[in-house]
Coordinates of N, CA and C in Angstrom, one line a residue:
M1 N 54.1 43.8 -119.0 CA 53.2 42.7 -118.8 C 53.9 41.6 -118.0
K2 N 53.2 41.1 -117.0 CA 53.8 40.1 -116.1 C 53.8 38.7 -116.9
Q3 N 54.5 37.8 -116.3 CA 54.9 36.6 -117.0 C 53.7 35.7 -117.4
N4 N 52.6 35.8 -116.6 CA 51.4 35.0 -117.0 C 50.2 35.8 -117.5
G5 N 50.5 36.9 -118.1 CA 49.5 37.7 -118.8 C 49.4 37.3 -120.3
I6 N 48.4 37.9 -121.0 CA 48.2 37.6 -122.4 C 48.0 38.9 -123.1
K7 N 48.6 38.9 -124.3 CA 48.4 40.1 -125.2 C 48.2 39.6 -126.6
V8 N 47.0 40.0 -127.1 CA 46.7 39.6 -128.5 C 46.8 40.9 -129.4
Q9 N 47.5 40.7 -130.5 CA 47.8 41.9 -131.3 C 47.4 41.7 -132.8
N10 N 46.4 42.4 -133.2 CA 45.9 42.4 -134.6 C 45.9 41.1 -135.2
L11 N 45.2 40.2 -134.5 CA 45.1 38.8 -135.0 C 44.0 38.6 -136.0
F12 N 44.4 37.9 -137.1 CA 43.5 37.5 -138.2 C 43.6 36.0 -138.4
K13 N 42.5 35.4 -138.7 CA 42.5 34.0 -139.1 C 41.4 33.8 -140.2
K14 N 41.9 33.4 -141.4 CA 40.9 33.2 -142.5 C 40.9 31.7 -142.9
F15 N 39.7 31.3 -143.2 CA 39.5 30.0 -143.8 C 38.9 30.2 -145.2
G16 N 39.8 30.2 -146.2 CA 39.3 30.5 -147.5 C 38.9 32.0 -147.5
D17 N 37.7 32.2 -148.0 CA 37.2 33.6 -148.0 C 36.5 34.0 -146.7
F18 N 36.4 33.1 -145.8 CA 35.8 33.4 -144.5 C 36.8 33.9 -143.5
T19 N 36.5 35.1 -142.9 CA 37.4 35.6 -141.8 C 36.8 35.3 -140.5
A20 N 37.4 34.3 -139.7 CA 36.9 33.9 -138.4 C 37.4 34.8 -137.3
V21 N 38.6 35.3 -137.4 CA 39.1 36.3 -136.4 C 39.6 37.5 -137.2
N22 N 39.1 38.7 -136.9 CA 39.2 39.8 -137.7 C 39.9 41.0 -136.9
D23 N 41.2 41.1 -137.0 CA 41.9 42.2 -136.4 C 41.7 42.2 -134.9
L24 N 41.8 41.1 -134.3 CA 41.5 40.9 -132.8 C 42.6 41.4 -132.0
S25 N 42.3 42.3 -131.0 CA 43.3 42.8 -130.1 C 42.7 43.0 -128.7
F26 N 43.4 42.5 -127.7 CA 43.0 42.7 -126.3 C 44.1 42.2 -125.4
E27 N 44.0 42.6 -124.1 CA 45.0 42.1 -123.2 C 44.3 41.5 -122.0
V28 N 44.9 40.5 -121.4 CA 44.4 39.9 -120.1 C 45.5 40.1 -119.1
K29 N 45.2 40.7 -118.0 CA 46.2 41.0 -117.0 C 46.6 39.7 -116.2
S30 N 47.8 39.7 -115.7 CA 48.2 38.6 -114.8 C 47.3 38.4 -113.7
G31 N 46.8 37.2 -113.5 CA 45.9 36.8 -112.4 C 44.5 37.2 -112.6
E32 N 44.1 37.6 -113.8 CA 42.8 38.1 -114.1 C 41.9 36.9 -114.7
L33 N 40.7 36.9 -114.3 CA 39.7 36.0 -114.9 C 38.9 36.8 -115.9
F34 N 39.2 36.5 -117.2 CA 38.7 37.2 -118.3 C 37.7 36.4 -119.1
G35 N 36.5 37.0 -119.3 CA 35.4 36.3 -120.0 C 35.4 36.7 -121.5
L36 N 35.3 35.8 -122.4 CA 35.2 36.0 -123.8 C 33.8 35.6 -124.2
L37 N 33.0 36.5 -124.5 CA 31.5 36.3 -124.8 C 31.2 36.6 -126.2
G38 N 30.2 35.9 -126.7 CA 29.7 36.1 -128.1 C 28.9 35.0 -128.6
P39 N 28.1 35.2 -129.6 CA 27.3 34.1 -130.2 C 28.1 33.0 -130.8
N40 N 27.4 31.9 -131.1 CA 28.1 30.8 -131.8 C 28.7 31.4 -133.1
G41 N 29.9 31.0 -133.4 CA 30.5 31.4 -134.7 C 31.2 32.8 -134.6
A42 N 31.3 33.4 -133.4 CA 31.8 34.7 -133.3 C 33.3 34.7 -133.4
G43 N 34.0 33.6 -133.2 CA 35.4 33.5 -133.3 C 36.1 33.2 -132.0
K44 N 35.4 32.9 -130.9 CA 36.0 32.7 -129.6 C 36.9 31.4 -129.6
T45 N 36.4 30.3 -130.1 CA 37.1 29.1 -130.1 C 38.3 29.1 -131.0
T46 N 38.1 29.8 -132.1 CA 39.3 30.0 -133.1 C 40.4 30.8 -132.4
A47 N 40.0 31.8 -131.7 CA 41.0 32.7 -131.1 C 41.8 31.9 -130.0
I48 N 41.1 31.1 -129.2 CA 41.7 30.2 -128.2 C 42.6 29.2 -128.9
S49 N 42.2 28.6 -130.0 CA 43.0 27.6 -130.7 C 44.3 28.2 -131.2
I50 N 44.2 29.5 -131.6 CA 45.5 30.2 -132.0 C 46.4 30.4 -130.8
M51 N 45.8 30.9 -129.7 CA 46.6 31.3 -128.5 C 47.3 30.0 -127.9
T52 N 46.7 28.9 -128.1 CA 47.2 27.6 -127.5 C 48.0 26.8 -128.5
G53 N 48.2 27.3 -129.7 CA 49.0 26.6 -130.7 C 48.4 25.5 -131.5
L54 N 47.0 25.4 -131.4 CA 46.3 24.4 -132.3 C 46.1 24.9 -133.7
L55 N 46.1 26.2 -133.9 CA 46.0 26.8 -135.2 C 47.0 27.9 -135.4
E56 N 47.5 28.1 -136.6 CA 48.4 29.2 -136.9 C 47.6 30.4 -137.4
P57 N 47.9 31.6 -136.9 CA 47.2 32.8 -137.4 C 47.5 33.1 -138.9
T58 N 46.6 33.7 -139.5 CA 46.9 34.2 -140.9 C 47.8 35.4 -140.8
S59 N 47.6 36.3 -139.9 CA 48.5 37.4 -139.6 C 48.3 37.9 -138.1
G60 N 49.1 38.7 -137.7 CA 49.1 39.2 -136.3 C 49.7 38.1 -135.4
T61 N 49.7 38.4 -134.1 CA 50.3 37.4 -133.2 C 49.6 37.6 -131.8
A62 N 50.1 36.8 -130.9 CA 49.7 36.9 -129.5 C 50.9 36.5 -128.6
F63 N 51.0 37.1 -127.4 CA 52.0 36.8 -126.4 C 51.3 36.1 -125.2
V64 N 51.7 34.9 -124.9 CA 51.1 34.2 -123.8 C 52.2 33.9 -122.8
G65 N 52.0 34.5 -121.6 CA 53.1 34.4 -120.6 C 54.4 35.0 -121.0
G66 N 54.3 36.0 -121.9 CA 55.4 36.7 -122.4 C 56.1 36.1 -123.6
F67 N 55.6 35.0 -124.0 CA 56.1 34.3 -125.2 C 55.3 34.5 -126.4
D68 N 55.9 34.7 -127.6 CA 55.3 34.9 -128.9 C 54.8 33.5 -129.4
I69 N 53.5 33.4 -129.7 CA 53.0 32.2 -130.2 C 53.7 31.7 -131.5
K70 N 54.2 32.6 -132.2 CA 54.8 32.3 -133.5 C 56.2 31.6 -133.4
S71 N 56.9 32.0 -132.3 CA 58.3 31.5 -132.1 C 58.6 30.7 -130.9
H72 N 57.6 30.7 -129.9 CA 57.9 30.0 -128.7 C 56.7 29.2 -128.2
I73 N 56.1 28.5 -129.1 CA 54.9 27.8 -128.7 C 55.2 26.6 -127.7
N74 N 56.4 26.0 -127.8 CA 56.7 25.0 -126.8 C 56.8 25.5 -125.4
E75 N 57.4 26.7 -125.3 CA 57.4 27.3 -123.9 C 56.0 27.6 -123.4
I76 N 55.2 28.1 -124.3 CA 53.8 28.4 -123.9 C 53.1 27.2 -123.5
R77 N 53.3 26.0 -124.1 CA 52.6 24.8 -123.8 C 52.9 24.3 -122.4
K78 N 54.1 24.7 -121.9 CA 54.5 24.3 -120.5 C 53.7 25.2 -119.5
L79 N 53.2 26.3 -119.9 CA 52.5 27.2 -119.0 C 51.0 27.1 -118.9
I80 N 50.4 26.4 -119.9 CA 49.0 26.5 -120.1 C 48.3 25.2 -119.8
G81 N 47.0 25.3 -119.5 CA 46.1 24.2 -119.5 C 44.9 24.5 -120.3
V82 N 44.3 23.6 -121.0 CA 43.2 23.9 -122.0 C 42.1 22.9 -121.8
C83 N 40.9 23.4 -121.5 CA 39.7 22.6 -121.4 C 38.9 23.0 -122.7
P84 N 39.0 22.1 -123.7 CA 38.4 22.4 -125.0 C 36.9 22.3 -125.0
Q85 N 36.3 23.0 -126.0 CA 34.9 22.9 -126.2 C 34.4 21.5 -126.5
E86 N 35.2 20.8 -127.3 CA 34.9 19.4 -127.6 C 35.8 18.5 -126.7
P87 N 35.4 17.8 -125.7 CA 36.2 17.1 -124.8 C 37.0 16.0 -125.5
A88 N 38.3 15.8 -125.1 CA 39.1 14.8 -125.7 C 39.5 13.9 -124.6
F89 N 39.1 12.6 -124.6 CA 39.4 11.7 -123.6 C 39.4 10.2 -124.2
Y90 N 39.9 9.3 -123.4 CA 39.9 7.9 -123.8 C 38.7 7.2 -123.2
P91 N 37.7 6.8 -123.9 CA 36.4 6.3 -123.3 C 36.6 4.9 -122.6
Y92 N 37.7 4.2 -123.0 CA 37.9 2.8 -122.3 C 38.7 2.9 -121.1
L93 N 39.3 4.1 -120.8 CA 40.0 4.3 -119.5 C 39.0 4.9 -118.5
T94 N 39.3 4.7 -117.2 CA 38.5 5.3 -116.2 C 38.8 6.8 -116.1
G95 N 38.0 7.5 -115.4 CA 38.3 8.9 -115.2 C 39.6 9.2 -114.7
R96 N 40.0 8.4 -113.6 CA 41.3 8.6 -112.9 C 42.4 8.3 -113.9
E97 N 42.2 7.2 -114.7 CA 43.3 6.8 -115.6 C 43.5 7.9 -116.7
N98 N 42.4 8.5 -117.1 CA 42.6 9.6 -118.1 C 43.4 10.8 -117.5
V99 N 43.1 11.1 -116.3 CA 43.8 12.2 -115.6 C 45.2 11.9 -115.4
E100 N 45.5 10.7 -115.0 CA 46.9 10.3 -114.7 C 47.7 10.2 -116.1
L101 N 47.0 9.8 -117.1 CA 47.7 9.8 -118.4 C 48.1 11.2 -118.8
F102 N 47.2 12.2 -118.7 CA 47.6 13.5 -119.0 C 48.6 14.1 -118.1
G103 N 48.6 13.7 -116.8 CA 49.6 14.1 -115.9 C 51.0 13.6 -116.3
N104 N 51.0 12.4 -116.8 CA 52.3 11.8 -117.2 C 52.8 12.5 -118.5
L105 N 51.9 12.8 -119.4 CA 52.3 13.5 -120.6 C 52.9 14.9 -120.3
H106 N 52.5 15.5 -119.1 CA 53.0 16.7 -118.7 C 54.3 16.5 -117.8
N107 N 54.7 15.3 -117.6 CA 55.8 15.0 -116.7 C 55.6 15.4 -115.3
V108 N 54.4 15.3 -114.8 CA 54.2 15.6 -113.4 C 54.8 14.5 -112.6
P109 N 55.6 14.8 -111.6 CA 56.2 13.7 -110.7 C 55.1 12.8 -110.1
K110 N 55.4 11.5 -110.0 CA 54.4 10.5 -109.6 C 53.7 10.9 -108.3
K111 N 54.5 11.3 -107.3 CA 53.9 11.6 -106.0 C 53.0 12.8 -106.0
V112 N 53.4 13.8 -106.8 CA 52.6 15.0 -107.0 C 51.4 14.7 -107.8
L113 N 51.5 13.9 -108.8 CA 50.4 13.5 -109.6 C 49.3 12.8 -108.8
K114 N 49.7 11.9 -108.0 CA 48.7 11.2 -107.2 C 47.9 12.1 -106.3
Q115 N 48.7 13.0 -105.6 CA 48.0 14.0 -104.7 C 47.1 14.9 -105.4
R116 N 47.7 15.5 -106.5 CA 46.9 16.5 -107.3 C 45.6 15.9 -107.9
T117 N 45.8 14.6 -108.4 CA 44.6 14.0 -109.0 C 43.5 13.9 -107.9
E118 N 43.8 13.4 -106.7 CA 42.8 13.2 -105.7 C 42.2 14.6 -105.3
E119 N 43.0 15.6 -105.2 CA 42.5 16.9 -104.8 C 41.6 17.5 -105.8
L120 N 41.9 17.3 -107.1 CA 41.1 17.9 -108.2 C 39.8 17.1 -108.3
L121 N 39.9 15.8 -108.2 CA 38.6 14.9 -108.3 C 37.7 15.3 -107.1
E122 N 38.3 15.6 -106.0 CA 37.4 16.0 -104.8 C 36.8 17.3 -105.1
L123 N 37.5 18.3 -105.7 CA 37.0 19.6 -106.0 C 35.8 19.5 -106.9
V124 N 35.9 18.7 -107.9 CA 34.8 18.6 -108.9 C 33.7 17.5 -108.6
G125 N 33.9 16.9 -107.4 CA 32.9 15.9 -107.0 C 32.9 14.6 -107.8
L126 N 34.1 14.1 -108.2 CA 34.2 12.9 -109.0 C 35.0 11.8 -108.4
V127 N 35.2 11.8 -107.1 CA 36.0 10.8 -106.4 C 35.3 9.4 -106.7
E128 N 34.0 9.3 -106.4 CA 33.4 8.0 -106.6 C 33.3 7.6 -108.1
G129 N 33.0 8.6 -108.9 CA 32.9 8.2 -110.4 C 34.2 8.0 -111.1
A130 N 35.4 8.3 -110.4 CA 36.7 8.2 -111.0 C 37.1 6.8 -111.4
T131 N 36.4 5.8 -110.8 CA 36.8 4.4 -111.2 C 35.9 3.8 -112.3
R132 N 35.0 4.6 -112.8 CA 34.2 4.2 -113.9 C 34.8 4.5 -115.2
R133 N 34.5 3.8 -116.3 CA 35.0 4.1 -117.6 C 34.4 5.4 -118.1
A134 N 35.3 6.3 -118.6 CA 34.8 7.6 -119.0 C 33.8 7.5 -120.1
G135 N 33.8 6.5 -120.9 CA 32.8 6.3 -122.0 C 31.4 6.2 -121.5
N136 N 31.3 5.8 -120.2 CA 29.9 5.7 -119.6 C 29.5 7.0 -118.8
Y137 N 30.3 8.0 -118.9 CA 30.0 9.3 -118.1 C 28.8 10.0 -118.8
S138 N 28.1 10.7 -118.0 CA 27.1 11.7 -118.5 C 27.9 12.9 -119.1
G139 N 27.1 13.8 -119.8 CA 27.8 14.9 -120.4 C 28.4 15.8 -119.3
G140 N 27.7 16.0 -118.2 CA 28.3 16.8 -117.1 C 29.5 16.2 -116.5
M141 N 29.5 14.9 -116.3 CA 30.7 14.3 -115.8 C 31.9 14.4 -116.7
I142 N 31.6 14.3 -118.0 CA 32.7 14.5 -119.0 C 33.3 15.8 -118.9
R143 N 32.5 16.9 -118.8 CA 33.0 18.2 -118.7 C 33.8 18.4 -117.4
R144 N 33.4 17.7 -116.3 CA 34.2 17.8 -115.1 C 35.5 17.1 -115.1
I145 N 35.5 15.9 -115.7 CA 36.8 15.2 -115.9 C 37.7 16.0 -116.8
S146 N 37.1 16.6 -117.8 CA 37.9 17.4 -118.8 C 38.6 18.6 -118.1
L147 N 37.9 19.2 -117.1 CA 38.5 20.3 -116.3 C 39.7 19.8 -115.5
V148 N 39.6 18.6 -114.9 CA 40.6 18.1 -114.1 C 41.8 17.7 -115.0
M149 N 41.6 17.1 -116.2 CA 42.6 16.8 -117.1 C 43.4 18.1 -117.6
A150 N 42.6 19.1 -117.8 CA 43.2 20.4 -118.3 C 44.1 21.0 -117.3
L151 N 43.8 20.8 -116.0 CA 44.5 21.5 -114.9 C 45.4 20.6 -114.1
I152 N 45.6 19.4 -114.5 CA 46.5 18.5 -113.7 C 47.9 18.9 -113.7
N153 N 48.4 19.7 -114.6 CA 49.8 20.2 -114.6 C 49.9 21.5 -113.8
D154 N 48.9 21.9 -113.1 CA 48.9 23.2 -112.3 C 49.4 24.3 -113.2
P155 N 48.7 24.6 -114.3 CA 49.1 25.6 -115.2 C 49.0 27.0 -114.7
E156 N 49.9 27.9 -115.2 CA 49.8 29.3 -114.8 C 48.7 30.0 -115.5
I157 N 48.4 29.5 -116.7 CA 47.3 30.1 -117.6 C 46.4 29.1 -118.0
A158 N 45.1 29.3 -117.8 CA 44.0 28.3 -118.1 C 43.1 28.8 -119.2
F159 N 42.8 28.1 -120.2 CA 41.9 28.4 -121.2 C 40.7 27.4 -121.1
L160 N 39.5 28.0 -120.6 CA 38.4 27.2 -120.4 C 37.3 27.5 -121.4
D161 N 37.1 26.7 -122.4 CA 36.1 26.9 -123.5 C 34.8 26.2 -123.2
E162 N 33.8 26.9 -122.7 CA 32.5 26.4 -122.4 C 32.6 25.2 -121.4
P163 N 33.3 25.4 -120.2 CA 33.5 24.3 -119.3 C 32.3 23.8 -118.6
T164 N 31.2 24.5 -118.6 CA 30.0 24.1 -117.8 C 28.9 23.6 -118.7
V165 N 29.1 23.6 -120.0 CA 28.0 23.1 -120.9 C 27.6 21.7 -120.6
A166 N 26.3 21.4 -120.6 CA 25.8 20.0 -120.3 C 25.8 19.7 -118.8
M167 N 26.2 20.6 -118.0 CA 26.2 20.3 -116.5 C 24.9 20.7 -115.9
D168 N 24.5 19.9 -114.9 CA 23.3 20.3 -114.1 C 23.6 21.5 -113.3
P169 N 22.6 22.2 -112.8 CA 22.9 23.4 -112.0 C 23.8 23.2 -110.8
Q170 N 23.7 22.1 -110.1 CA 24.5 21.9 -108.9 C 26.0 21.7 -109.4
S171 N 26.2 21.0 -110.4 CA 27.6 20.8 -110.9 C 28.2 22.1 -111.4
R172 N 27.3 22.9 -112.1 CA 27.8 24.2 -112.6 C 28.3 25.1 -111.4
R173 N 27.5 25.1 -110.3 CA 27.9 25.9 -109.2 C 29.1 25.4 -108.6
A174 N 29.3 24.1 -108.5 CA 30.6 23.5 -108.0 C 31.7 23.9 -108.8
T175 N 31.5 24.0 -110.2 CA 32.6 24.4 -111.1 C 32.9 25.8 -110.9
W176 N 31.9 26.7 -110.6 CA 32.2 28.1 -110.3 C 33.2 28.2 -109.2
G177 N 33.0 27.4 -108.1 CA 34.0 27.4 -107.0 C 35.4 27.0 -107.4
F178 N 35.4 26.0 -108.3 CA 36.6 25.5 -108.9 C 37.4 26.6 -109.6
V179 N 36.7 27.3 -110.5 CA 37.3 28.4 -111.3 C 37.7 29.5 -110.4
K180 N 36.9 29.9 -109.4 CA 37.3 30.9 -108.4 C 38.6 30.6 -107.7
N181 N 38.7 29.3 -107.4 CA 40.0 28.8 -106.7 C 41.2 29.1 -107.6
L182 N 41.1 29.0 -108.9 CA 42.2 29.3 -109.8 C 42.6 30.8 -109.6
K183 N 41.6 31.6 -109.6 CA 41.8 33.1 -109.5 C 42.5 33.4 -108.1
E184 N 42.0 32.7 -107.1 CA 42.5 33.0 -105.7 C 44.0 32.6 -105.7
R185 N 44.4 31.6 -106.5 CA 45.8 31.2 -106.6 C 46.6 32.0 -107.6
N186 N 46.0 33.1 -108.1 CA 46.7 34.1 -109.0 C 47.0 33.5 -110.4
K187 N 46.1 32.5 -110.8 CA 46.2 32.0 -112.1 C 45.5 32.9 -113.1
T188 N 45.9 33.0 -114.3 CA 45.3 33.8 -115.3 C 44.3 32.8 -116.1
V189 N 43.1 33.3 -116.2 CA 42.0 32.4 -116.8 C 41.3 33.2 -117.9
I190 N 41.2 32.5 -119.1 CA 40.2 33.0 -120.1 C 39.1 32.0 -120.2
L191 N 37.9 32.5 -120.0 CA 36.7 31.7 -119.9 C 35.7 32.1 -121.0
T192 N 35.3 31.1 -121.8 CA 34.1 31.4 -122.7 C 32.9 30.7 -122.2
T193 N 31.8 31.3 -122.3 CA 30.5 30.8 -121.8 C 29.3 31.4 -122.4
H194 N 28.2 30.7 -122.5 CA 27.0 31.2 -123.0 C 26.0 31.6 -121.8
Y195 N 26.5 31.3 -120.6 CA 25.7 31.5 -119.4 C 26.0 32.9 -118.8
I196 N 25.1 33.8 -119.0 CA 25.3 35.2 -118.6 C 25.6 35.3 -117.1
E197 N 24.9 34.6 -116.3 CA 25.1 34.7 -114.8 C 26.5 34.2 -114.4
E198 N 27.0 33.3 -115.2 CA 28.3 32.7 -115.0 C 29.4 33.8 -115.2
A199 N 29.3 34.5 -116.3 CA 30.3 35.6 -116.6 C 30.2 36.7 -115.5
E200 N 28.9 37.1 -115.1 CA 28.7 38.1 -114.2 C 29.3 37.8 -112.8
A201 N 29.1 36.5 -112.4 CA 29.6 36.0 -111.1 C 31.1 35.9 -111.0
L202 N 31.7 35.5 -112.1 CA 33.1 35.1 -112.1 C 34.1 36.0 -112.6
C203 N 33.8 36.8 -113.7 CA 34.8 37.5 -114.5 C 35.1 38.8 -113.9
D204 N 36.4 39.2 -113.9 CA 36.9 40.5 -113.6 C 36.5 41.5 -114.7
R205 N 36.7 41.0 -115.9 CA 36.4 41.8 -117.1 C 35.9 40.8 -118.2
V206 N 35.1 41.4 -119.1 CA 34.6 40.6 -120.2 C 34.9 41.3 -121.5
G207 N 35.2 40.6 -122.5 CA 35.3 41.1 -123.9 C 34.2 40.5 -124.7
I208 N 33.4 41.3 -125.3 CA 32.3 40.8 -126.2 C 32.8 40.7 -127.6
I209 N 32.8 39.6 -128.2 CA 33.3 39.4 -129.6 C 32.2 39.1 -130.5
D210 N 32.2 39.7 -131.7 CA 31.2 39.4 -132.7 C 31.9 39.5 -134.1
E211 N 31.7 38.6 -135.0 CA 32.3 38.6 -136.3 C 33.8 38.7 -136.2
G212 N 34.4 38.0 -135.2 CA 35.8 37.9 -135.1 C 36.6 39.1 -134.5
K213 N 35.8 40.1 -133.9 CA 36.5 41.2 -133.3 C 35.8 41.6 -132.0
I214 N 36.6 42.2 -131.1 CA 36.1 42.7 -129.9 C 35.3 44.0 -130.1
I215 N 34.0 44.0 -129.6 CA 33.2 45.2 -129.8 C 32.9 45.9 -128.5
A216 N 33.2 45.3 -127.4 CA 33.1 45.9 -126.1 C 34.0 45.2 -125.1
L217 N 34.6 46.0 -124.2 CA 35.4 45.3 -123.2 C 35.4 46.2 -121.9
N218 N 35.1 45.6 -120.8 CA 35.1 46.3 -119.5 C 34.6 45.3 -118.4
T219 N 34.5 45.7 -117.2 CA 33.9 44.9 -116.2 C 32.4 44.6 -116.5
P220 N 31.8 43.5 -116.0 CA 30.4 43.3 -116.3 C 29.5 44.4 -115.8
Q221 N 29.8 44.9 -114.6 CA 29.0 46.0 -114.1 C 29.1 47.3 -114.9
A222 N 30.3 47.6 -115.3 CA 30.5 48.8 -116.1 C 29.8 48.7 -117.5
L223 N 29.8 47.6 -118.1 CA 29.2 47.4 -119.4 C 27.6 47.5 -119.2
M224 N 27.1 46.9 -118.2 CA 25.7 47.0 -117.9 C 25.2 48.4 -117.6
Q225 N 26.0 49.1 -116.9 CA 25.7 50.5 -116.6 C 25.8 51.4 -117.8
E226 N 26.9 51.2 -118.6 CA 27.1 52.0 -119.8 C 25.9 51.8 -120.8
H227 N 25.4 50.6 -120.9 CA 24.3 50.3 -121.9 C 23.0 50.2 -121.3
N228 N 22.8 50.6 -120.0 CA 21.6 50.6 -119.3 C 20.8 49.2 -119.5
A229 N 21.6 48.2 -119.2 CA 21.1 46.8 -119.4 C 21.1 46.1 -118.0
N230 N 20.1 45.1 -117.9 CA 20.0 44.3 -116.7 C 21.1 43.2 -116.6
D231 N 21.6 42.8 -117.8 CA 22.6 41.7 -117.8 C 23.4 41.8 -119.1
L232 N 24.4 41.0 -119.2 CA 25.3 41.1 -120.3 C 24.7 40.7 -121.7
E233 N 23.7 39.8 -121.6 CA 22.9 39.5 -122.9 C 22.2 40.8 -123.3
G234 N 21.7 41.6 -122.4 CA 21.0 42.8 -122.7 C 22.0 43.8 -123.4
V235 N 23.2 43.8 -122.9 CA 24.3 44.6 -123.5 C 24.5 44.2 -124.9
F236 N 24.7 42.9 -125.1 CA 24.9 42.3 -126.4 C 23.8 42.6 -127.4
L237 N 22.6 42.5 -126.9 CA 21.5 42.8 -127.8 C 21.5 44.3 -128.2
K238 N 21.9 45.1 -127.3 CA 21.9 46.6 -127.7 C 22.9 46.9 -128.7
I239 N 24.1 46.3 -128.6 CA 25.2 46.7 -129.5 C 25.3 45.9 -130.8
T240 N 24.6 44.7 -130.8 CA 24.7 43.9 -132.0 C 23.3 43.5 -132.6
G241 N 22.3 43.6 -131.8 CA 21.0 43.1 -132.2 C 20.8 41.6 -132.2
K242 N 21.8 40.9 -131.6 CA 21.8 39.4 -131.5 C 21.8 39.0 -130.0
K243 N 21.4 37.7 -129.8 CA 21.6 37.1 -128.5 C 22.9 36.5 -128.4
I244 N 23.5 36.3 -127.2 CA 24.7 35.7 -127.1 C 24.6 34.2 -127.5
R245 N 23.5 33.5 -127.2 CA 23.3 32.2 -127.6 C 22.4 32.2 -128.8
E246 N 22.9 31.7 -130.0 CA 22.0 31.8 -131.2 C 21.8 30.3 -131.7

């Protein structure tokens, strides 16, 4: 496994009697854009929280960039960027100030931070809005500034949990280009989304997760062909009887 790949091994996470992640195992290749799909409550966000060190597994482990989450989480944090499902930002700071704060927390050199901030704001179409207080942002603007904050340290591995939720169609398409740019730069990306066309357009492979475990894994085209379905939601309906968005 190359340095910026991911390997999840027999991962379990229990909250009392509830098993959120149930013997989860899969691999993400170096430089791959991997989609993790499933209905609400399937275990996607819990799995990402474990891989990024926000939660400890009940058992099993994962290797991120070659490092074991149980013993080398500090090394992993230097490699990753995380765009969480629930955005975390300071509402009384401007968008640019939020980005610069996160850059400083990652010890990004001042000159590099200034240049990277402007480049990323340009990519997501937030140059004009960057001087406004983030507390006054629309839902779509919050998602876009969260993306910039997650990637200001130029991470080798990006975890994007529902990055386009609440975005208008134009912003979503712009974000697709942003995510494609990560892949073109050989970054490894795990993407969760409820938008079927998003996964089909962007992902090299997708893993469908239900009740905390992977139930199908392949390229979008191979899964649709295998299950004689028009899209990935059709695949999911056939193998689980559920819709991806519930």
